[in-house]
Coordinates of C-alpha atoms and ligand atoms in Angstrom, one line a residue:
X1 CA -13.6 64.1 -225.2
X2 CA -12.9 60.8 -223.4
X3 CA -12.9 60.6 -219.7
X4 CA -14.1 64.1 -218.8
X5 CA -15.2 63.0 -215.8
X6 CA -12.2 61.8 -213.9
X7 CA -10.6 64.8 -215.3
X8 CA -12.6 67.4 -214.6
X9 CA -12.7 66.3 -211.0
X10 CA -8.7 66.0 -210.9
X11 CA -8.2 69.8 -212.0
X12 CA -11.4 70.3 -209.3
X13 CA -9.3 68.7 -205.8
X14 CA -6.4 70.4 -207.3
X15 CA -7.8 73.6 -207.3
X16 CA -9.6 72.9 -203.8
X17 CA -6.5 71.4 -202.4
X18 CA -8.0 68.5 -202.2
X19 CA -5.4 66.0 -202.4
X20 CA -7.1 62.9 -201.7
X21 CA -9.4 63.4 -204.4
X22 CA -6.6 64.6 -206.9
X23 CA -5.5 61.1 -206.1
X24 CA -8.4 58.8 -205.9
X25 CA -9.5 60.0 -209.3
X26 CA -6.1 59.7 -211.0
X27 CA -6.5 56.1 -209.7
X28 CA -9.8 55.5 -211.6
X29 CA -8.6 57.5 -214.8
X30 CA -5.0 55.1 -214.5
X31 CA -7.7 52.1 -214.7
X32 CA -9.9 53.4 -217.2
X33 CA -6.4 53.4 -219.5
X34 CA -5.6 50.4 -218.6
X35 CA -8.7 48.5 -219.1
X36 CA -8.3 50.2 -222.7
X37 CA -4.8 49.2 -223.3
X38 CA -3.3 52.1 -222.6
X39 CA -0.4 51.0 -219.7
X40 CA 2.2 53.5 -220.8
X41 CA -0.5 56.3 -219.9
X42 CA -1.4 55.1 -217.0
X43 CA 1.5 54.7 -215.6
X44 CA 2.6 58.3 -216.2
X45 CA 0.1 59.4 -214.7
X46 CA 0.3 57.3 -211.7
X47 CA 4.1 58.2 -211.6
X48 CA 3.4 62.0 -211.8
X49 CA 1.0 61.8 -209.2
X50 CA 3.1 59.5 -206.8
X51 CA 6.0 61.6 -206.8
X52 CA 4.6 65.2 -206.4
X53 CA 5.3 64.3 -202.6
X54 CA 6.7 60.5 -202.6
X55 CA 6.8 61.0 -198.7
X56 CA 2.7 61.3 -198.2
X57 CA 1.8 58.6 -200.9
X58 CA 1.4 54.8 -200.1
X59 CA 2.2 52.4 -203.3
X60 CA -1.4 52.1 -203.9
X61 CA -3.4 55.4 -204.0
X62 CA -6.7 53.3 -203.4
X63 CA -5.8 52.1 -200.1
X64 CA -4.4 55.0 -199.1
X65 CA -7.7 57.2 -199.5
X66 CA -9.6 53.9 -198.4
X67 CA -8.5 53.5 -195.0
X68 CA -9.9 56.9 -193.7
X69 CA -13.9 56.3 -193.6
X70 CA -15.3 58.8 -191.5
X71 CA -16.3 58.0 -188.1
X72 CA -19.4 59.2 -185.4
X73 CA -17.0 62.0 -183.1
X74 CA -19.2 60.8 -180.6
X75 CA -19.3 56.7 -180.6
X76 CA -16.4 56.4 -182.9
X77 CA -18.5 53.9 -184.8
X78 CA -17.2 54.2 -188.7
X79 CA -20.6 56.0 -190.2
X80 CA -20.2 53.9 -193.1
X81 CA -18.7 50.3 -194.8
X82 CA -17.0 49.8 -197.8
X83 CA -16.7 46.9 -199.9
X84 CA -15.4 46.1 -203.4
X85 CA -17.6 43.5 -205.2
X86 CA -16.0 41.0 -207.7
X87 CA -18.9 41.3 -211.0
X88 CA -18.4 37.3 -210.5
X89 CA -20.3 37.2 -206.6
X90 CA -23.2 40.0 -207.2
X91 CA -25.3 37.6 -208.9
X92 CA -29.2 39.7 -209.2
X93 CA -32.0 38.4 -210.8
X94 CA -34.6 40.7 -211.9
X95 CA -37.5 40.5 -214.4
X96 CA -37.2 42.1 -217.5
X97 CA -38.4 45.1 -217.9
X98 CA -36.9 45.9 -214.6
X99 CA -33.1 44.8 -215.7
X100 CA -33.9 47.0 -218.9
X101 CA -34.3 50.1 -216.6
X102 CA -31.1 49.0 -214.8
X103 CA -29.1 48.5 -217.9
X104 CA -30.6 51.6 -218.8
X105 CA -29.3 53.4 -215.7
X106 CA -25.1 51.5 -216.3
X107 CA -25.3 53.0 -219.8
X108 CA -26.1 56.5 -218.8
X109 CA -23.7 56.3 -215.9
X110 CA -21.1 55.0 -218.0
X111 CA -21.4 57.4 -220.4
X112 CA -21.3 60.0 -218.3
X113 CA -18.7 62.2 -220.3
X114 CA -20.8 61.8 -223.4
X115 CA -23.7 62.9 -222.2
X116 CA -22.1 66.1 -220.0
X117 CA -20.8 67.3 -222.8
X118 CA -23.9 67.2 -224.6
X119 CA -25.1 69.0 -222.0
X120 CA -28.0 66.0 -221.6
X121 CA -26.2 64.5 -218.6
X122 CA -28.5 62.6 -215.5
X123 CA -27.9 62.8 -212.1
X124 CA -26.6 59.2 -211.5
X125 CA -28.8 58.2 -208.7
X126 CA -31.2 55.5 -207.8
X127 CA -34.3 55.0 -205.2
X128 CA -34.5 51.3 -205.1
X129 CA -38.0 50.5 -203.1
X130 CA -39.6 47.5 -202.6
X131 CA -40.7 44.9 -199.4
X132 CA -38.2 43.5 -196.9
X133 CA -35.6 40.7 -198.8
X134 CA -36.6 41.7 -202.7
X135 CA -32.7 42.0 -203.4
X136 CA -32.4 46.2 -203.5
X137 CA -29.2 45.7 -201.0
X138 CA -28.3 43.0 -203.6
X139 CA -29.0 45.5 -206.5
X140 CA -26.7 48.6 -205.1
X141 CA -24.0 45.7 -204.5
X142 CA -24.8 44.6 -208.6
X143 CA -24.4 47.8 -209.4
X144 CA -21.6 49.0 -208.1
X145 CA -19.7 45.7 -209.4
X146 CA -20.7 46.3 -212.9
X147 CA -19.1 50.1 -212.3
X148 CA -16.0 48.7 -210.8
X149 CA -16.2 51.1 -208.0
X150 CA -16.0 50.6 -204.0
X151 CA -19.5 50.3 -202.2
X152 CA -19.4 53.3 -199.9
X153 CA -22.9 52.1 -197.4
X154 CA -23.8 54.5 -195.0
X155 CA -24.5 52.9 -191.7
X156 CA -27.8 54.3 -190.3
X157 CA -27.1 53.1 -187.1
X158 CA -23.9 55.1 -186.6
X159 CA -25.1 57.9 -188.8
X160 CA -28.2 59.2 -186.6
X161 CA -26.5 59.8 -183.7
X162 CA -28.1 59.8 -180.2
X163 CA -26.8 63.0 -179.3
X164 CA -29.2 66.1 -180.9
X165 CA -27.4 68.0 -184.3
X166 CA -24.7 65.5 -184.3
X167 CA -27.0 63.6 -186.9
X168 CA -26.6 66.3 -189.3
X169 CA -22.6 66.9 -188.8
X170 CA -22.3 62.6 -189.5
X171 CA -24.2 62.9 -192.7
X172 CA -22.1 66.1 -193.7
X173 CA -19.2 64.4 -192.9
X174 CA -20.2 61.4 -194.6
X175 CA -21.0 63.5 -197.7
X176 CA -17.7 65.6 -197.8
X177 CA -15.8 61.8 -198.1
X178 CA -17.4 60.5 -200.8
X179 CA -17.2 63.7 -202.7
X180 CA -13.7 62.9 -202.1
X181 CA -13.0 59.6 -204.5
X182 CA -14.9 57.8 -207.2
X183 CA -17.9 55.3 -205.7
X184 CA -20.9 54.6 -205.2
X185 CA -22.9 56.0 -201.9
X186 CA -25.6 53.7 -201.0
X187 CA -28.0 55.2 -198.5
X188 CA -29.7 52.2 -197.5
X189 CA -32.9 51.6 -194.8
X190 CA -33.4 55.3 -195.9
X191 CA -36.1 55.3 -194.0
X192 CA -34.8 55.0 -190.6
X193 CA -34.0 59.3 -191.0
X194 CA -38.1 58.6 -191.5
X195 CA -38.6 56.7 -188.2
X196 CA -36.7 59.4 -186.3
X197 CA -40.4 60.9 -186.1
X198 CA -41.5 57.9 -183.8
X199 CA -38.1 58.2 -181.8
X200 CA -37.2 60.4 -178.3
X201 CA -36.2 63.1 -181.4
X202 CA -38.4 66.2 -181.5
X203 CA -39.9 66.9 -184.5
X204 CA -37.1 70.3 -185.0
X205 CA -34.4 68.0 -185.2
X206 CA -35.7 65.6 -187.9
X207 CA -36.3 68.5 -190.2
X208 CA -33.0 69.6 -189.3
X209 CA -31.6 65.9 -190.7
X210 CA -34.1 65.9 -194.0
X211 CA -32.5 69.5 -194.4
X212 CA -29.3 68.2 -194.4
X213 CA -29.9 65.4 -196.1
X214 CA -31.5 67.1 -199.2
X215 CA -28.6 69.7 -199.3
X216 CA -25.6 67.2 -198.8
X217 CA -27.7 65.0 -201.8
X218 CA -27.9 68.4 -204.0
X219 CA -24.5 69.2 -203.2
X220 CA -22.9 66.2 -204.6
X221 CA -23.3 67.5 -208.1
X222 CA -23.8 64.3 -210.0
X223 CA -20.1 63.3 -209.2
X224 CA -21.1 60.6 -207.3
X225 CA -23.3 57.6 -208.0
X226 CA -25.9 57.7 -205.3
X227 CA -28.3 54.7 -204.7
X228 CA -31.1 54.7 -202.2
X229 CA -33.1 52.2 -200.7
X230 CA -36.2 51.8 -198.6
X231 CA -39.0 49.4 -197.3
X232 CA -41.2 52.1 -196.5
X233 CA -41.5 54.3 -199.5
X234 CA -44.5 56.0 -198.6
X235 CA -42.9 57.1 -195.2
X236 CA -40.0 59.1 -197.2
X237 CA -40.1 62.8 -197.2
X238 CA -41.4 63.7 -200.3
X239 CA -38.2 66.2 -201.3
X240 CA -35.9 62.9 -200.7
X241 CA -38.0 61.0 -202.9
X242 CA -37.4 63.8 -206.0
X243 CA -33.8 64.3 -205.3
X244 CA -33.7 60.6 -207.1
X245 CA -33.3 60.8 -210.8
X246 CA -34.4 56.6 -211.3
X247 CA -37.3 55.2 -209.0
X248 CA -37.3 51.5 -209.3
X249 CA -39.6 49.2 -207.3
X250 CA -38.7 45.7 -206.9
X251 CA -41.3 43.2 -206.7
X252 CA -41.2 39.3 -205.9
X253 CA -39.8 37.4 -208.9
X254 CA -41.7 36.6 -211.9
X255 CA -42.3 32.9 -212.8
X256 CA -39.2 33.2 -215.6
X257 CA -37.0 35.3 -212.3
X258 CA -38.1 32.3 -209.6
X259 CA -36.8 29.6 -212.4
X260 CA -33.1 31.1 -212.8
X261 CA -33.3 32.1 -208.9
X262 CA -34.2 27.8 -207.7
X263 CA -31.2 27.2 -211.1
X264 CA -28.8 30.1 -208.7
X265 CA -29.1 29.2 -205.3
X266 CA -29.6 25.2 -205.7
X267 CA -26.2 25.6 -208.3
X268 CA -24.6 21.8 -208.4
X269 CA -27.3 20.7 -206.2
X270 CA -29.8 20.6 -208.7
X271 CA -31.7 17.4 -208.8
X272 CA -34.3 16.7 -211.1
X273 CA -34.5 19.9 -214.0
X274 CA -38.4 18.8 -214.9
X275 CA -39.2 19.5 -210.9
X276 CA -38.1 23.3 -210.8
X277 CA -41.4 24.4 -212.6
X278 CA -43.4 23.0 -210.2
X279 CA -41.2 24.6 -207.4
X280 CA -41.7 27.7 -209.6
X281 CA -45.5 27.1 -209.3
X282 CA -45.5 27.1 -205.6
X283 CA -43.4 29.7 -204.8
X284 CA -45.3 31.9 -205.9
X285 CA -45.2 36.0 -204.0
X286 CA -42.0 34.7 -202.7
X287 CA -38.9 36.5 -202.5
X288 CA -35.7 36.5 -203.6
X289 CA -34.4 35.9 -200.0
X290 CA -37.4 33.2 -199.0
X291 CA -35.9 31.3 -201.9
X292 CA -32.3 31.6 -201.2
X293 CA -33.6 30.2 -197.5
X294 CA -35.5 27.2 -199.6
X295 CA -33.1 26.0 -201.4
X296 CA -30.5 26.8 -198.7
X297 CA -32.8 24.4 -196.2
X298 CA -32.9 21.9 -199.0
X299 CA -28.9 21.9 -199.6
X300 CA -28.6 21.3 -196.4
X301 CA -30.9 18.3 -195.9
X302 CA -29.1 16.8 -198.9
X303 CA -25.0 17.7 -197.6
X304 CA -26.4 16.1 -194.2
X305 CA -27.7 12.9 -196.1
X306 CA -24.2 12.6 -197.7
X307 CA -25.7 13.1 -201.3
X308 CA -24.8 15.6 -204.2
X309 CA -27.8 16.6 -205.1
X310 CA -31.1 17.6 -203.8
X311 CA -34.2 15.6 -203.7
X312 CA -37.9 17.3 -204.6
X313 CA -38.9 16.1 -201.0
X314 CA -35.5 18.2 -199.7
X315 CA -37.6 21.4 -201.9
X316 CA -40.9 20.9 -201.1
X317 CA -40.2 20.3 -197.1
X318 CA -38.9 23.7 -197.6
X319 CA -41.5 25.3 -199.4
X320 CA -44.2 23.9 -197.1
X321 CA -42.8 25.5 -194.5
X322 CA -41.7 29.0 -196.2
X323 CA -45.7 28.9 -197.5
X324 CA -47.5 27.1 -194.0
X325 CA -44.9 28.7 -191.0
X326 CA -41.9 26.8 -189.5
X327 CA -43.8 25.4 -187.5
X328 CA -46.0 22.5 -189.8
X329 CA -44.4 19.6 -188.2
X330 CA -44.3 17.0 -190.8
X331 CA -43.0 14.2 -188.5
X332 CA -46.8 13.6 -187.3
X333 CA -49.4 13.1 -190.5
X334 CA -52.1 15.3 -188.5
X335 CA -55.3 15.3 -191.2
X336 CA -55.5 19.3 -191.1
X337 CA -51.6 19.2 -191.9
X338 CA -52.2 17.2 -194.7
X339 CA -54.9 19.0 -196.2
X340 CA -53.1 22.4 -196.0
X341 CA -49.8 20.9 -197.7
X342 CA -52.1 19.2 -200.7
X343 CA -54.4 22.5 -201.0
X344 CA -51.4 24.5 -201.6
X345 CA -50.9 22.9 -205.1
X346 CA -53.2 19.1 -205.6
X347 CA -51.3 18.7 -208.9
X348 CA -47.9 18.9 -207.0
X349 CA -48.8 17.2 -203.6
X350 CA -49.7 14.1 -205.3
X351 CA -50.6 11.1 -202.9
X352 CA -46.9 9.4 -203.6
X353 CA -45.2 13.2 -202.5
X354 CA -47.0 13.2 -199.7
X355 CA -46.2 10.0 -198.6
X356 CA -42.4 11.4 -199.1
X357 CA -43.1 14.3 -196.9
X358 CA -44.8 12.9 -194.1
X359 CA -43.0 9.6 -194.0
X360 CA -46.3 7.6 -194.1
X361 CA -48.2 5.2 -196.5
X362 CA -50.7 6.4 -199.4
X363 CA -53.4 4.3 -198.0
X364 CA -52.9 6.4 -194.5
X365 CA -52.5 9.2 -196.2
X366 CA -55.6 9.3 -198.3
X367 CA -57.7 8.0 -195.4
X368 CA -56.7 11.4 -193.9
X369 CA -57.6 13.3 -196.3
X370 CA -60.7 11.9 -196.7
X371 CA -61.6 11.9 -193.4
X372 CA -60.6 16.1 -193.3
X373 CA -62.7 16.5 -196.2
X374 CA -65.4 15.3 -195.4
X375 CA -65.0 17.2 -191.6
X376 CA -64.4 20.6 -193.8
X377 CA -67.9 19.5 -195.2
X378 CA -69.8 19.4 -192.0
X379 CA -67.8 23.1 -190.8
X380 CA -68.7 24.7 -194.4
X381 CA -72.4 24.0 -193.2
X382 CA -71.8 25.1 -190.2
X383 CA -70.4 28.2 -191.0
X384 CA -68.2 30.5 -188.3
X385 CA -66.6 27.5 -186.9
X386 CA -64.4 27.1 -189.6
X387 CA -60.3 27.7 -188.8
X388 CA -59.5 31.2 -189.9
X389 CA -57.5 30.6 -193.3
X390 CA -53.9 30.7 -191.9
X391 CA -51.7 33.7 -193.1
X392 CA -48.3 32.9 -195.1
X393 CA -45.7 33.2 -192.7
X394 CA -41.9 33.8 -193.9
X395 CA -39.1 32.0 -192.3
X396 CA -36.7 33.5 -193.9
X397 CA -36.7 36.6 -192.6
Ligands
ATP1 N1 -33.5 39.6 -207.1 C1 -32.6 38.8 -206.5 N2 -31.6 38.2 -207.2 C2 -30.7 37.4 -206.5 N3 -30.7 37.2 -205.2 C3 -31.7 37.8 -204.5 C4 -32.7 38.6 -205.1 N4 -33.5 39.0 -204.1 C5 -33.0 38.5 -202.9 N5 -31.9 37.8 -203.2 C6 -31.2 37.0 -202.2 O1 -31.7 37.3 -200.9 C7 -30.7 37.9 -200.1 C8 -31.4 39.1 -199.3 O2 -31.7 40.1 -200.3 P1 -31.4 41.6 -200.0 O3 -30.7 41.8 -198.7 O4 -30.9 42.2 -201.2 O5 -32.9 42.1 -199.8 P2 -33.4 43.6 -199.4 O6 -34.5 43.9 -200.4 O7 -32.3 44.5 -199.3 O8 -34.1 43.3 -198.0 P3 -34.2 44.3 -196.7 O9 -35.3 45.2 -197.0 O10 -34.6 43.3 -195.6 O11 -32.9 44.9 -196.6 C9 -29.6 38.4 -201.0 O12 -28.4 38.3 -200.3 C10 -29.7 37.4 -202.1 O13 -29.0 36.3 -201.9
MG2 MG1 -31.4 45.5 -197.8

């Protein structure tokens, strides 16, 4: 049977009363039909829905149900945002085998009904893990595109509440609203319920939170689409880490993700196509978010130079400073400077690209380098006087 879902959960807020969800979901089963060419059914069912009590009902049912996110009793901060996402702006990249398990994960959601009723259906929920600026924020917002449903993000801030049990009530709270319509819940920094253990809270009142966070999650019933997302997986409470039917850890892009990223972010800037594989080749361990900063820096280098595209020294500046620290002044060619930009790649940081960089002349330039290597000769014998090898520094972040 098609769209047991949306039904099943009509004739549920019916039965509970529950009018907002009676509506929300005869919303998302009026779309459904339309999407499939079915107007004449849709609008029924709109109508019939609309005028049980044409008083109470705005025109649209979605912005009626919308406007009411829950707020902290407390701060009256809003414990969560919502945002629709056009597909066309939640651009992700991913490698592979990783977009397969994604793909995967749209499929089973989607064919949710099918799979309930063959009594194989998945709790549709995600823990997206991964280091600070991978793209998981950017994945829950892909995701929730491709399902054409609202972006329900709970704010952590709001959420754990400064006053003690009130952290529990938000979440509830929180919970009992997006039981209420169709969309995706997105639990992200999950880890800041974690970090409460470091905080003024005692150590009572963050079991209390897990509690509640583990029955609320249990409670939803796979009727909602639940992502999660951390930077700290191994400080997650074990029980919140099962309660998630996908794991997926995001790592820094593959050569193949780093080529479409610099072909994404650089868009009509694009200079030379036969440069982006050696920008490929020394971005490597980058992330997706260093890379939006690189080519970001480099776009803007070009707009302020009045030209259309971007130049490999616009790139490279960029990169030597995502890979060396902001703070590698290429203005002065200091011989240690040099030597650093050419040892991150010799087969990229020719002579003539240095001489682009730095804004001096190949003969200077390879008298400095000449000069430092023969001066990291002397400190290899020497050994302990060496400079410590210096740590890649992110300025992106
Ligand atoms: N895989 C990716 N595909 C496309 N864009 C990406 C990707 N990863 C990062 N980005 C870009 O970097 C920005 C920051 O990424 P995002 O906020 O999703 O990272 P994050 O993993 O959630 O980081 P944090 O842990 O700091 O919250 C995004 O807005 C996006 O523009
Ligand atoms: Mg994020």
């Amino acid at each position: 049977m098609e769209h047991l879902v949306e039904i099943s959960r009509i004739i549920d807020g019916a039965l509970k009363g529950d009018r907002a969800k009676v509506l929300a979901y005869v919303e998302q089963l009026a779309r459904k039909l339309r999407e499939a060419g079915d107007e004449k059914a849709a609008d029924r069912l709109t109508q019939t829905a609309t005028q049980t009590k044409t008083s109470e009902v705005a025109p649209n049912i979605a912005s009626a149900v919308a406007t009411r996110l829950p707020v902290d009793t407390e701060s009256r901060f809003s414990l969560a945002d919502e945002e629709w996402i056009d597909r066309a702006t939640a651009h992700i990249v991913l490698d592979s085998g990783v977009q397969q398990r994604v793909d995967e994960f749209l499929r089973f959601v989607r064919a949710a009904d099918q799979l309930m009723a063959n009594r194989v259906g998945i709790s549709p929920s995600m823990l997206i893990y991964g280091e600070p600026g991978v793209g998981k924020t950017e994945l829950a917002r892909h995701i929730a595109a491709q399902l054409g449903l609202p972006l329900i993000t709970a704010r952590s801030d709001a959420l754990i509440s400064s006053f003690l049990g009130s952290t529990a009530k938000n979440i509830r709270v929180l919970f009992e609203h997006v039981k209420s319509r169709p969309c995706v819940l997105f639990l992200d920094e999950l880890d800041s319920v974690a970090k409460l253990r470091d905080d003024h809270h005692e150590l009572g009142e963050l079991k209390r939170v897990v509690v509640s966070l583990l029955q609320n999650i249990d409670a939803l019933n796979n009727e909602t689409v639940l992502l999660g997302a951390t930077n700290h997986s191994h400080l997650l409470d074990p029980a919140v880490w099962r309660r998630f039917s996908y794991k997926l850890e995001l790592l820094p892009p593959d050569p193949e993700a780093r080529a479409k990223m610099f072909g994404m972010f650089l868009g009509s800037f694009v200079g030379d196509p036969a440069a982006l594989a050696e920008y490929v080749e020394i971005s490597s361990g980058a992330t997706g978010a260093d890379l939006r900063y690189v080519c970001e820096t480099a776009i803007r280098e070009a707009v302020l130079a009045d030209r259309a595209i971007v130049t490999d020294t616009d790139v490279l500046r960029a990169l030597v400073h995502l890979r060396l620290g902001v703070k590698a002044d290429m203005s002065r060619d200091d011989a240690p400077l040099v030597k650093a930009v050419r040892d991150i790649s010799p087969s990229v940081f020719t002579l003539k690209r240095l001489a682009a960089l730095f804004g001096s002349s190949e003969p200077t330039l390879s008298r400095r380098l000449n000069s430092e290597d023969s001066h990291g000769q002397q400190r290899a014998k020497a050994p302990n006087q060496g400079r410590p090898h210096a740590r890649r520094r992110s300025p992106g972040k």
